Amino acid sequence: MKLRTMLMLANALSIVLILVFLIISYARMLLSPELILALTLITIGAGSLSMIAHFVFTSKILKSVNQMTADTSRIAEGKFDVKVAEEGPTEIRELAQHFNVMSEKLNVMFREVKRSEQYKTELIANVSHDLRTPVSSIRSFAEALQDGVITDEETQQKYLQTIEQETERLSHLIEELLNLSQLESGTSPYEPSLVHPDVVLVETLQQFDRKLQDRQLEFEVHVDDKIEVIPMMPDSIKRVLTNLIQNAIAYSNDQSTIHISLKKIDGAARFLIKDEGSGIPTESLDRIFDRFYRVEKSRNSKHGGSGLGLAISRQLIELHGGKIGVKSTIGVGSEFYFTLPLEKKEDL
């Protein structure tokens, strides 16, 4: 039996009982038949108005309930972009509001699940590709040496050197995967010490002298002398700086300048690395810090490695309680930046 039918039957039953008791009361009062008839008609009229009012009021309630029932069915089918009209009595409006909040949260969770599944698929494909390439190279060169095809000692040394390089590449990729896994799972320790950030920056820049000469590039460095010691894990920040500077060098035009600055902004130390390269397409900016994502789709070795460097950098900066981001203009260049709190993360 439907809700409206039950409510209407209950109302009708109560009116009939009231009418019976009133007629008995009128008869016991020794009233004239005309007066009893008039009072009975008045009672019936009042009951009819009650039935009509009951019907009208329940219509709004049932309309909202029916809509939520239909929307619940849509959610059961996996369609979470539903919204119930927030109208009717106060209780029904509150129920509709809670329903809409639930629907929005389910929609967000569903999008995250789909995105996670997409990342999982991409991860498997990318890991398979990046592992298969060095393994295939190692196998082919090892087989050539084992079969005795290569008799020239110089060529043999080149083959062995290539095997060593590919083995190091494979080992580096596995190490990066393990590091990223620890960072994403929250098991990587956060043990900062008070360090001068300008010292970390200078030590990092020293390793790029040869690459700058090869590409005829220059560093232009500006350091704010107001910044004193800040809490950080220096090796982790060096790794972030190394990743960002390597990318800047890889994508810079020859004979250009890479601008690097360290400033104190809004209670944080802000590092900025800006190149004068080709820039990053707008559609890639939102995914640039995703693991295995490459702007260079061809996986050209000239432009870099495993696609894990920026993902690891983001995790390391977030571990410090900081933020990392990028701005870019096609044909002008890109600027990567990150901030580190001036106080220890737990105190923020």
XYZ file of C-alpha atoms in Angstrom:
348
model
C 0.000 0.000 0.000
C 1.318 3.446 -0.913
C 2.076 6.092 1.693
C -0.592 8.508 0.451
C -3.284 5.797 0.554
C -2.339 4.877 4.102
C -2.447 8.513 5.248
C -5.752 9.187 3.523
C -7.343 6.037 4.999
C -6.121 6.970 8.458
C -7.569 10.469 8.074
C -10.885 9.132 6.760
C -11.164 6.634 9.618
C -10.546 9.331 12.200
C -13.178 11.585 10.597
C -15.768 8.750 10.554
C -15.138 8.005 14.233
C -15.442 11.689 15.130
C -18.655 11.941 13.102
C -20.215 8.885 14.841
C -19.344 10.187 18.300
C -20.710 13.655 17.450
C -24.022 12.260 16.143
C -24.413 10.191 19.323
C -23.617 13.275 21.382
C -26.102 15.403 19.436
C -28.844 12.772 19.969
C -28.208 12.628 23.737
C -28.475 16.418 23.926
C -32.168 16.113 22.898
C -31.651 18.556 20.039
C -34.197 18.999 17.268
C -33.739 16.873 14.131
C -33.101 19.996 12.053
C -30.281 21.134 14.355
C -28.755 17.646 14.419
C -28.798 17.572 10.593
C -27.178 20.986 10.390
C -24.444 20.071 12.856
C -23.863 16.771 11.026
C -23.475 18.566 7.686
C -21.071 21.052 9.256
C -19.032 18.162 10.674
C -18.958 16.399 7.294
C -17.892 19.637 5.598
C -15.091 20.156 8.087
C -13.977 16.571 7.579
C -14.005 17.027 3.795
C -11.888 20.157 4.080
C -9.517 18.199 6.296
C -9.268 15.471 3.652
C -8.554 18.037 0.912
C -5.925 19.837 3.017
C -4.354 16.485 3.891
C -4.205 15.565 0.211
C -2.576 18.872 -0.785
C 0.008 18.803 1.996
C 0.998 15.195 1.375
C 1.335 15.845 -2.372
C 4.403 18.044 -1.843
C 5.940 15.538 0.527
C 5.316 12.619 -1.808
C 6.644 14.579 -4.786
C 9.996 15.050 -3.047
C 10.032 11.440 -1.824
C 9.275 10.135 -5.331
C 12.035 12.284 -6.807
C 14.539 11.009 -4.255
C 13.386 7.454 -4.995
C 14.002 7.987 -8.712
C 17.383 9.612 -8.078
C 18.359 6.790 -5.739
C 17.682 4.386 -8.602
C 19.964 6.457 -10.840
C 22.705 6.309 -8.199
C 22.242 2.528 -8.031
C 22.900 2.490 -11.798
C 26.177 4.371 -11.283
C 24.925 7.859 -12.227
C 25.998 10.142 -9.387
C 25.380 13.553 -10.980
C 21.891 13.909 -9.460
C 20.421 16.773 -7.466
C 17.066 16.854 -5.667
C 14.989 20.051 -5.558
C 15.212 21.460 -2.039
C 11.556 22.387 -1.501
C 8.583 21.418 0.675
C 8.383 21.271 4.482
C 11.484 21.999 6.563
C 12.204 18.341 7.290
C 11.922 17.420 3.600
C 14.210 20.308 2.588
C 16.808 19.171 5.134
C 16.535 15.612 3.831
C 16.985 16.882 0.253
C 20.045 18.901 1.310
C 21.656 15.863 2.944
C 20.791 13.789 -0.120
C 22.475 16.316 -2.431
C 25.575 16.425 -0.235
C 25.738 12.634 -0.291
C 25.278 12.587 -4.064
C 28.077 15.126 -4.602
C 30.467 13.190 -2.350
C 29.664 9.959 -4.164
C 30.246 11.700 -7.494
C 33.651 12.976 -6.339
C 34.601 9.544 -4.995
C 33.494 7.884 -8.235
C 35.608 10.294 -10.305
C 38.593 9.591 -8.064
C 38.092 5.851 -8.474
C 37.942 6.200 -12.269
C 41.018 8.394 -12.222
C 42.817 5.910 -9.985
C 41.944 3.079 -12.359
C 43.251 5.129 -15.275
C 46.484 5.827 -13.394
C 46.787 2.136 -12.564
C 46.481 1.205 -16.231
C 48.986 3.866 -17.248
C 51.352 2.814 -14.459
C 51.397 -0.808 -15.581
C 51.936 0.208 -19.215
C 54.702 2.679 -18.381
C 56.517 0.406 -15.944
C 56.368 -2.425 -18.470
C 57.801 -0.198 -21.187
C 60.554 1.328 -19.059
C 61.622 -2.032 -17.651
C 61.397 -3.878 -20.961
C 63.666 -1.457 -22.838
C 66.853 -1.869 -20.733
C 66.198 -5.581 -20.194
C 65.920 -6.150 -23.946
C 69.086 -4.153 -24.546
C 71.016 -6.095 -21.895
C 69.799 -9.414 -23.301
C 70.703 -8.616 -26.912
C 74.216 -7.429 -26.073
C 74.813 -10.317 -23.665
C 73.691 -12.852 -26.285
C 75.989 -11.279 -28.866
C 78.954 -11.621 -26.488
C 77.972 -15.129 -25.411
C 77.613 -16.408 -28.979
C 81.070 -15.157 -29.876
C 79.736 -12.959 -32.667
C 81.887 -10.056 -31.466
C 85.592 -10.887 -31.592
C 87.003 -7.369 -31.625
C 88.115 -6.453 -28.090
C 87.243 -2.766 -28.488
C 83.709 -3.618 -29.590
C 83.393 -6.089 -26.732
C 84.302 -3.343 -24.259
C 81.676 -1.056 -25.812
C 79.064 -3.811 -25.466
C 80.040 -4.391 -21.841
C 79.896 -0.664 -21.166
C 76.409 -0.502 -22.677
C 75.286 -3.425 -20.516
C 76.643 -1.636 -17.444
C 74.831 1.595 -18.374
C 71.534 -0.188 -18.986
C 71.923 -2.064 -15.683
C 72.449 1.235 -13.844
C 69.440 2.694 -15.628
C 67.318 -0.280 -14.581
C 68.568 -0.075 -11.005
C 67.841 3.674 -10.900
C 64.290 3.154 -12.155
C 63.582 0.474 -9.542
C 65.041 2.691 -6.808
C 62.847 5.617 -7.888
C 59.764 3.399 -7.900
C 60.534 2.228 -4.352
C 61.145 5.802 -3.168
C 57.913 7.044 -4.710
C 56.007 4.137 -3.184
C 57.356 4.981 0.285
C 56.517 8.662 -0.117
C 52.969 8.010 -1.332
C 52.304 5.483 1.430
C 53.473 7.925 4.113
C 56.190 5.589 5.424
C 59.075 7.849 4.429
C 60.489 9.544 7.572
C 60.437 13.315 8.062
C 63.553 14.211 10.046
C 64.457 17.843 9.329
C 67.398 19.827 10.611
C 68.048 23.572 10.572
C 69.940 24.355 7.362
C 70.793 27.471 5.358
C 68.810 27.062 2.109
C 71.310 29.162 0.112
C 74.049 26.650 1.001
C 71.890 23.783 -0.313
C 71.221 25.750 -3.505
C 74.912 26.529 -4.133
C 75.963 22.910 -3.516
C 73.338 21.729 -5.973
C 74.361 24.159 -8.720
C 77.990 23.023 -8.649
C 77.212 19.690 -10.302
C 75.922 21.326 -13.505
C 79.078 23.147 -14.654
C 79.850 20.626 -17.412
C 76.288 20.579 -18.762
C 76.192 24.369 -18.874
C 79.396 24.469 -20.920
C 78.146 21.823 -23.358
C 74.937 23.755 -24.043
C 76.428 27.244 -23.632
C 73.898 28.018 -20.911
C 74.182 30.387 -17.973
C 72.758 30.480 -14.455
C 71.458 33.785 -13.160
C 71.040 33.408 -9.387
C 69.357 35.773 -6.911
C 69.294 34.931 -3.204
C 67.433 36.901 -0.531
C 69.922 37.567 2.282
C 67.051 37.849 4.786
C 66.540 34.084 4.828
C 68.225 32.330 7.720
C 68.224 28.649 8.663
C 65.007 26.737 8.021
C 63.944 23.154 8.846
C 64.543 20.763 5.969
C 66.066 17.473 4.956
C 68.920 18.843 2.801
C 69.442 15.714 0.708
C 65.747 15.649 -0.209
C 65.707 19.330 -1.174
C 68.897 18.846 -3.222
C 67.104 16.069 -5.064
C 64.141 18.338 -5.809
C 66.436 21.133 -7.018
C 68.408 18.678 -9.130
C 65.249 17.373 -10.803
C 63.954 20.861 -11.585
C 67.300 22.207 -12.823
C 67.891 19.123 -14.978
C 64.489 19.672 -16.601
C 65.283 23.355 -17.131
C 68.568 22.452 -18.839
C 66.959 19.718 -20.965
C 64.215 21.992 -22.299
C 66.205 25.251 -22.559
C 67.340 26.625 -25.879
C 71.107 26.673 -26.408
C 72.906 29.865 -25.381
C 70.037 30.889 -23.096
C 69.820 31.756 -19.398
C 68.253 29.799 -16.533
C 67.021 32.124 -13.795
C 67.132 30.799 -10.242
C 65.951 32.703 -7.179
C 65.463 32.132 -3.460
C 63.191 34.557 -1.633
C 61.309 34.903 1.622
C 57.580 35.203 0.835
C 54.621 34.946 3.257
C 56.404 33.022 5.980
C 58.088 30.609 3.589
C 61.273 30.218 1.558
C 60.403 30.211 -2.142
C 62.686 28.583 -4.724
C 62.108 29.402 -8.392
C 63.733 27.894 -11.496
C 62.841 29.610 -14.766
C 64.040 28.599 -18.222
C 63.800 30.194 -21.656
C 62.699 27.054 -23.467
C 59.744 25.991 -25.568
C 57.223 25.947 -22.705
C 54.658 23.375 -21.624
C 51.235 22.969 -23.288
C 48.314 24.109 -21.129
C 46.689 20.666 -21.175
C 49.841 19.160 -19.627
C 50.180 21.555 -16.686
C 47.604 19.749 -14.516
C 49.366 16.404 -14.950
C 53.000 17.456 -15.027
C 53.586 16.148 -11.473
C 51.835 12.807 -12.071
C 54.045 9.745 -12.024
C 55.288 8.584 -15.430
C 53.685 11.558 -17.171
C 55.845 13.013 -19.911
C 55.232 16.120 -21.973
C 57.570 14.544 -24.536
C 55.344 11.644 -25.638
C 58.036 10.027 -27.767
C 60.125 9.181 -24.666
C 63.076 10.789 -26.370
C 66.166 10.163 -24.280
C 67.284 13.721 -24.906
C 64.445 15.000 -22.751
C 64.711 12.833 -19.845
C 64.219 9.898 -17.759
C 61.610 7.764 -16.168
C 58.918 10.384 -15.686
C 59.145 9.952 -11.914
C 61.339 12.931 -11.034
C 58.577 15.534 -10.720
C 56.244 13.101 -8.939
C 58.951 12.400 -6.356
C 59.687 16.127 -6.064
C 56.045 16.856 -5.271
C 55.932 14.160 -2.605
C 59.159 15.426 -0.997
C 57.933 19.021 -0.860
C 54.566 17.977 0.572
C 56.435 15.879 3.148
C 58.062 19.151 4.271
C 54.663 20.858 4.455
C 55.416 23.000 1.397
C 53.863 23.485 -2.031
C 55.166 22.998 -5.559
C 53.830 24.333 -8.842
C 54.549 25.406 -12.392
C 53.712 28.247 -14.763
C 54.466 28.127 -18.451
C 53.987 30.000 -21.704
C 54.512 28.323 -25.062
C 57.506 29.797 -26.860
C 58.612 31.768 -23.790
C 59.558 29.184 -21.174
C 58.537 27.579 -17.899
C 59.059 28.385 -14.258
C 58.893 25.745 -11.555
C 58.669 26.862 -7.966
C 58.301 25.365 -4.514
C 58.021 26.719 -0.996
C 59.344 25.472 2.330
C 57.884 26.651 5.672
C 60.206 28.722 7.844
C 59.015 26.733 10.850
C 58.867 23.022 11.481
C 55.861 21.323 9.913
C 54.343 20.107 13.211
C 54.291 23.680 14.550
C 52.254 25.080 11.664
